[in-house]
Short mmCIF file of C-alpha atoms in Angstrom, two decimals:
data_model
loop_
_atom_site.label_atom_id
_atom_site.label_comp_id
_atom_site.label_asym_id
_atom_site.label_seq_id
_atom_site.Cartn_x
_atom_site.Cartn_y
_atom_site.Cartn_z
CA UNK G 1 2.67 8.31 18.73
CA UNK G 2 -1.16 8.70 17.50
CA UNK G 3 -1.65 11.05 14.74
CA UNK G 4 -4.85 13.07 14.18
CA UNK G 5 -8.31 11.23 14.32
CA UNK G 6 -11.24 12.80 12.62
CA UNK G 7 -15.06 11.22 13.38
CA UNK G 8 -17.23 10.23 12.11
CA UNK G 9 -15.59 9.25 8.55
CA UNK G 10 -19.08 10.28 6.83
CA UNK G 11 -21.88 11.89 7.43
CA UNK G 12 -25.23 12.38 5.56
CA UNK G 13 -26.92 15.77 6.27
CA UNK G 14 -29.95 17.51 4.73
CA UNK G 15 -29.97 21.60 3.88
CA UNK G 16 -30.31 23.58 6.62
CA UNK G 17 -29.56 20.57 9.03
CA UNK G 18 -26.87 21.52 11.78
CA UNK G 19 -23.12 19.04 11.47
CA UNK G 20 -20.20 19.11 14.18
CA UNK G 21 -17.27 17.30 13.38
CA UNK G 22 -14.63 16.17 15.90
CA UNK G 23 -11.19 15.82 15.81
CA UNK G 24 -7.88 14.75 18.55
CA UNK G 25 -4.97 16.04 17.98
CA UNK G 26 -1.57 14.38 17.36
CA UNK G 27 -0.02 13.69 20.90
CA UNK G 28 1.72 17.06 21.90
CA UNK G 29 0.20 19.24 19.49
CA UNK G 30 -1.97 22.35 21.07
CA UNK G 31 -2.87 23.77 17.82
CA UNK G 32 -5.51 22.91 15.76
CA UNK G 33 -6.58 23.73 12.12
CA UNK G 34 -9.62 22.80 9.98
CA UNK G 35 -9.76 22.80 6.08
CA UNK G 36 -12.41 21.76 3.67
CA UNK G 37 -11.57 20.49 0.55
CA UNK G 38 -13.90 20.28 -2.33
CA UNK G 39 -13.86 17.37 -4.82
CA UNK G 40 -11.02 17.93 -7.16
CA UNK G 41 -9.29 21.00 -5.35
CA UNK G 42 -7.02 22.03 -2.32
CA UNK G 43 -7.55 22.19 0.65
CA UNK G 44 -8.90 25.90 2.16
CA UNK G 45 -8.60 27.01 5.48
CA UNK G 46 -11.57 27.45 7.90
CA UNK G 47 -9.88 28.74 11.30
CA UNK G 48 -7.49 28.03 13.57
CA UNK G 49 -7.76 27.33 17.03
CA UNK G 50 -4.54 27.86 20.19
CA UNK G 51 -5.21 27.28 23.60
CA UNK G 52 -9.37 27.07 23.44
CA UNK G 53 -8.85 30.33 20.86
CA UNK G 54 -9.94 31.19 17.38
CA UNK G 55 -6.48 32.37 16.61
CA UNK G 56 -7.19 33.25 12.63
CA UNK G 57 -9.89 32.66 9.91
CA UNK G 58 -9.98 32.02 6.48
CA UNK G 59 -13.13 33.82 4.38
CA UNK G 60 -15.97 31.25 5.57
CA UNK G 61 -19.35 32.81 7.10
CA UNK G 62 -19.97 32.70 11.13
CA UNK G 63 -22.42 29.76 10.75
CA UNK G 64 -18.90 27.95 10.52
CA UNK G 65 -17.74 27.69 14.68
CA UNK G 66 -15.33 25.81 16.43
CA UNK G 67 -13.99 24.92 19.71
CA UNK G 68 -11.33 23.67 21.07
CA UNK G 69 -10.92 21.85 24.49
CA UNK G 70 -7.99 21.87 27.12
CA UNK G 71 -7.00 18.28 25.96
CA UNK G 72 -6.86 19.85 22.68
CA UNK G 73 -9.44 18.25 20.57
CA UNK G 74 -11.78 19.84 18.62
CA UNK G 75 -14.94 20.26 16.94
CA UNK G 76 -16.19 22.26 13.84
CA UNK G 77 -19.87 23.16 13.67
CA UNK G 78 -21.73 24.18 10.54
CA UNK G 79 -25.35 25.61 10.81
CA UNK G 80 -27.63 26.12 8.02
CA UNK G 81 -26.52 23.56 6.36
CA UNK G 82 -26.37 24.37 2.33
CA UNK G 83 -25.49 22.20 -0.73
CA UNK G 84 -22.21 23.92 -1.68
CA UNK G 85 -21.02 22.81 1.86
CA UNK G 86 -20.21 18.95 0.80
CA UNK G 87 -17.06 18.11 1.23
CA UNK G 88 -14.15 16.67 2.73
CA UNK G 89 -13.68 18.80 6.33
CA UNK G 90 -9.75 18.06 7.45
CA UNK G 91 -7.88 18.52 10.56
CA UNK G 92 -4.43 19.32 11.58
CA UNK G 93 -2.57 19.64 14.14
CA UNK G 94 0.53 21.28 15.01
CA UNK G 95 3.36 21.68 17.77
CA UNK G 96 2.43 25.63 17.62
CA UNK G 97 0.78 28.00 15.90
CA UNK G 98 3.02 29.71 13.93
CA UNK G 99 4.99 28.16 11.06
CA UNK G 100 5.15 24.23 12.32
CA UNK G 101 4.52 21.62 9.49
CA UNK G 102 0.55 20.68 9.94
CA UNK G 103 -0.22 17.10 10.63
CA UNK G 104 -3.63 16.13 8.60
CA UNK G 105 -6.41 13.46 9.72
CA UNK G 106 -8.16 11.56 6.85
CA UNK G 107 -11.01 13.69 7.14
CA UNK G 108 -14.65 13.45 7.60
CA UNK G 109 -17.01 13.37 4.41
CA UNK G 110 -19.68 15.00 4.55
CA UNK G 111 -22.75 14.93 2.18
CA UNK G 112 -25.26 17.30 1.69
CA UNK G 113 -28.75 17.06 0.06
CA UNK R 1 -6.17 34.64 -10.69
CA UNK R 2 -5.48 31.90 -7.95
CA UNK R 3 -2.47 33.00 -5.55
CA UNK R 4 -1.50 29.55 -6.15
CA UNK R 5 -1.33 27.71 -9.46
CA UNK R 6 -0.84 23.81 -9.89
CA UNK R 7 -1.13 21.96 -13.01
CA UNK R 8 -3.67 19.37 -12.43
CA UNK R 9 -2.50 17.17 -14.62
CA UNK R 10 -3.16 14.04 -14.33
CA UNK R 11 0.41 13.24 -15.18
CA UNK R 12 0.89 9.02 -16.09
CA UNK R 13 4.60 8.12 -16.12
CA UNK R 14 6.17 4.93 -16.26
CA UNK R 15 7.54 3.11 -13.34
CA UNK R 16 11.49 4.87 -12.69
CA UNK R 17 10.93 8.12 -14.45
CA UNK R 18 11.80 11.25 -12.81
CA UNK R 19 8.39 13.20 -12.02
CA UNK R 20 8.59 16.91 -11.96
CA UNK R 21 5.91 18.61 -10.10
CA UNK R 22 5.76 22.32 -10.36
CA UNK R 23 3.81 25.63 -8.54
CA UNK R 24 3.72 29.01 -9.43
CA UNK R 25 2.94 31.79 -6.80
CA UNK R 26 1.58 35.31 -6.54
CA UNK R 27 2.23 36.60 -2.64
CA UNK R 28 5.66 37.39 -2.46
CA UNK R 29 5.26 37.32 1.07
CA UNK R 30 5.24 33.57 1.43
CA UNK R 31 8.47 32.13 2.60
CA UNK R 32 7.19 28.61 3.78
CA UNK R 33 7.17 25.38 1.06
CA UNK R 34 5.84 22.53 1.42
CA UNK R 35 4.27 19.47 -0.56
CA UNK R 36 1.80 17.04 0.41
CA UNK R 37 1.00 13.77 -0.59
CA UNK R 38 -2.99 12.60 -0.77
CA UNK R 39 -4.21 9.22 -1.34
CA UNK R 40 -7.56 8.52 -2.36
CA UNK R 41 -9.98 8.85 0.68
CA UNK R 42 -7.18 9.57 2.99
CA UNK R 43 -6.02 13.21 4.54
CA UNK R 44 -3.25 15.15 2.82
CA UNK R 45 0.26 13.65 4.63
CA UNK R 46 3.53 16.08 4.50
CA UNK R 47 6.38 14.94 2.44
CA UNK R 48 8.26 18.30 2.08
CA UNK R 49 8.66 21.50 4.07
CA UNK R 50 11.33 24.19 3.35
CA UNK R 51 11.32 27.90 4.84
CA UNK R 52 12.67 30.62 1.87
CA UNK R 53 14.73 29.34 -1.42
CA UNK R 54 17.08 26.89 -2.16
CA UNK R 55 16.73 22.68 -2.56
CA UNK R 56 15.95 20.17 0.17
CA UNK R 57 16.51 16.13 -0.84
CA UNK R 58 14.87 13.40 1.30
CA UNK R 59 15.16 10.14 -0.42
CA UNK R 60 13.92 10.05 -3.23
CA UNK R 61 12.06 13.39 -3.19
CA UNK R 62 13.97 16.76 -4.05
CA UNK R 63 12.04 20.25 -3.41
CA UNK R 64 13.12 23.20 -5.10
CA UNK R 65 11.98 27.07 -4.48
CA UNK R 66 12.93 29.82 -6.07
CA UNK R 67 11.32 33.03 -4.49
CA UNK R 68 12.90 35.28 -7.33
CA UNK R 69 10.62 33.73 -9.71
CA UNK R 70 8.24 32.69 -7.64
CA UNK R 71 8.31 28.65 -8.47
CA UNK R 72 8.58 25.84 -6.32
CA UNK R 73 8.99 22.63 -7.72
CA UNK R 74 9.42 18.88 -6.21
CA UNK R 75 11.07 15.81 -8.28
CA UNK R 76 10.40 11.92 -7.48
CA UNK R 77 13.44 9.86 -8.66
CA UNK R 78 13.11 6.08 -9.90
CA UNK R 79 9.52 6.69 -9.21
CA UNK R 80 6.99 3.26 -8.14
CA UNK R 81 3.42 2.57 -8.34
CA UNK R 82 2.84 3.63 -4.63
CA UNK R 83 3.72 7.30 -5.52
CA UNK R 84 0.70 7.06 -7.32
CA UNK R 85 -1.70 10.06 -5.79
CA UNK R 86 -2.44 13.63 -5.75
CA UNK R 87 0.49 15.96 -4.99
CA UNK R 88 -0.42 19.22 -3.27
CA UNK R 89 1.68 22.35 -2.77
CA UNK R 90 1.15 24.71 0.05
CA UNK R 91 2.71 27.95 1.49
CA UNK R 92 2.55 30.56 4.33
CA UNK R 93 3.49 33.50 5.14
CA UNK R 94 5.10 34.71 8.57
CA UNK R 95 1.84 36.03 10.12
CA UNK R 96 -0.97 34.06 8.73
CA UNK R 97 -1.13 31.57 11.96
CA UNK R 98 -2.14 28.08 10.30
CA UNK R 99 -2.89 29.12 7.65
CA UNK R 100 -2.06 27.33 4.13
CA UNK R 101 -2.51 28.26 0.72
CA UNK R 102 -2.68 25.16 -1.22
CA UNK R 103 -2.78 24.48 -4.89
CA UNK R 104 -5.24 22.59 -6.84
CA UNK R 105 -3.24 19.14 -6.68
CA UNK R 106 -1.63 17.34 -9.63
CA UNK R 107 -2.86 13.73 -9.68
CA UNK R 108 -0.15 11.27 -10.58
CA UNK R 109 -0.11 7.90 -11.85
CA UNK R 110 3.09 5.38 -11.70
CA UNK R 111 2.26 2.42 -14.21
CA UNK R 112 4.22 -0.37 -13.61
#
């Protein structure tokens, strides 16, 4: 079984560059969820994504997009770029999109200056 | 206030001492637990997950909620050196699809 796959590991961006992030999906999940987690806190929750739908969002401003595909992967795009927006960006995935346990990726880093 | 409240710790215990890891809660309307375990530079990976109160053992792990109070806790028995990383709470409610409220994260260290 292959778990959640995040790419690239880390990225180097400048402010007011544009980022997307990709992400598969644990084998048999359909749902998809993306986090970002500062240095030294939890986890907070961008959006989640059900059958190529934004099916909930957390409070993050529009330049913050997604998609999701009908194999289920995903991307996360960020526009206008700012410094408060380095982090650690995390995926799950889960076997629905109600109360299923999520299934994390190791995340991709990303670094703005 | 945060609606969910971790210690961050960092807690350093030595190796086979019981670890108590505790989270307080504001939304009553949360009903699912869980903790996760997260290793430096990796993604958060689920050790725990319990729906409303009451205890759940796996292994060495125990989780504990009690709604009343609003207080979840997990306990590592005979605890080793590769428990050593940040713990995270989380919880849901019914109708927040994917959506997890997560704590700070208590960072643990198991010295041998």
């Amino acid at each position: 079984e292959t778990g959640v796959t995040q790419s690239p590991t880390h990225l180097i961006k400048t402010r007011g560059q544009q980022v997307t992030l990709r992400c598969s999906s644990q084998s048999g999940h359909n749902t998809v969820s993306w986090y970002q987690q500062a240095l030294g806190q939890g986890p907070q929750f961008i959006f989640q994504y059900y059958r190529e739908e934004e099916n909930g969002r957390g409070n993050f401003p529009p330049r913050f997009s997604g998609l999701q595909f009908p194999n289920y992967s995903s991307e996360l795009n960020v526009n206008a770029l700012e410094l408060d927006d380095s982090a650690l960006y995390l995926c799950a995935s889960s076997l629905d999109r109600y109360n299923s346990p999520l299934h994390f990726g190791n995340g991709t880093r990303l670094t703005v200056t | 206030q945060k609606e969910v409240e971790q210690d961050p710790g960092p807690l350093s215990v030595p190796e086979g001492a019981i670890v108590s890891l505790n989270c307080t809660y504001s939304n009553s309307a949360f009903q699912y637990f869980m903790w996760y375990r997260q290793y430096s530079r990796k993604g958060p990976e689920l050790l725990m997950y319990t729906y409303s109160s009451g205890n759940k053992e796996d292994g060495r792990f125990t989780a504990q909620v009690d709604k009343s109070s609003k207080y979840i806790s997990l306990f590592i028995r005979d605890s080793q050196p590769s428990d050593s990383a940040t713990y995270l709470c989380a919880m849901s409610d019914s109708t927040s699809y994917g959506k997890l409220t997560f704590g700070q994260g208590t960072i643990l260290t198991v010295h041998p």
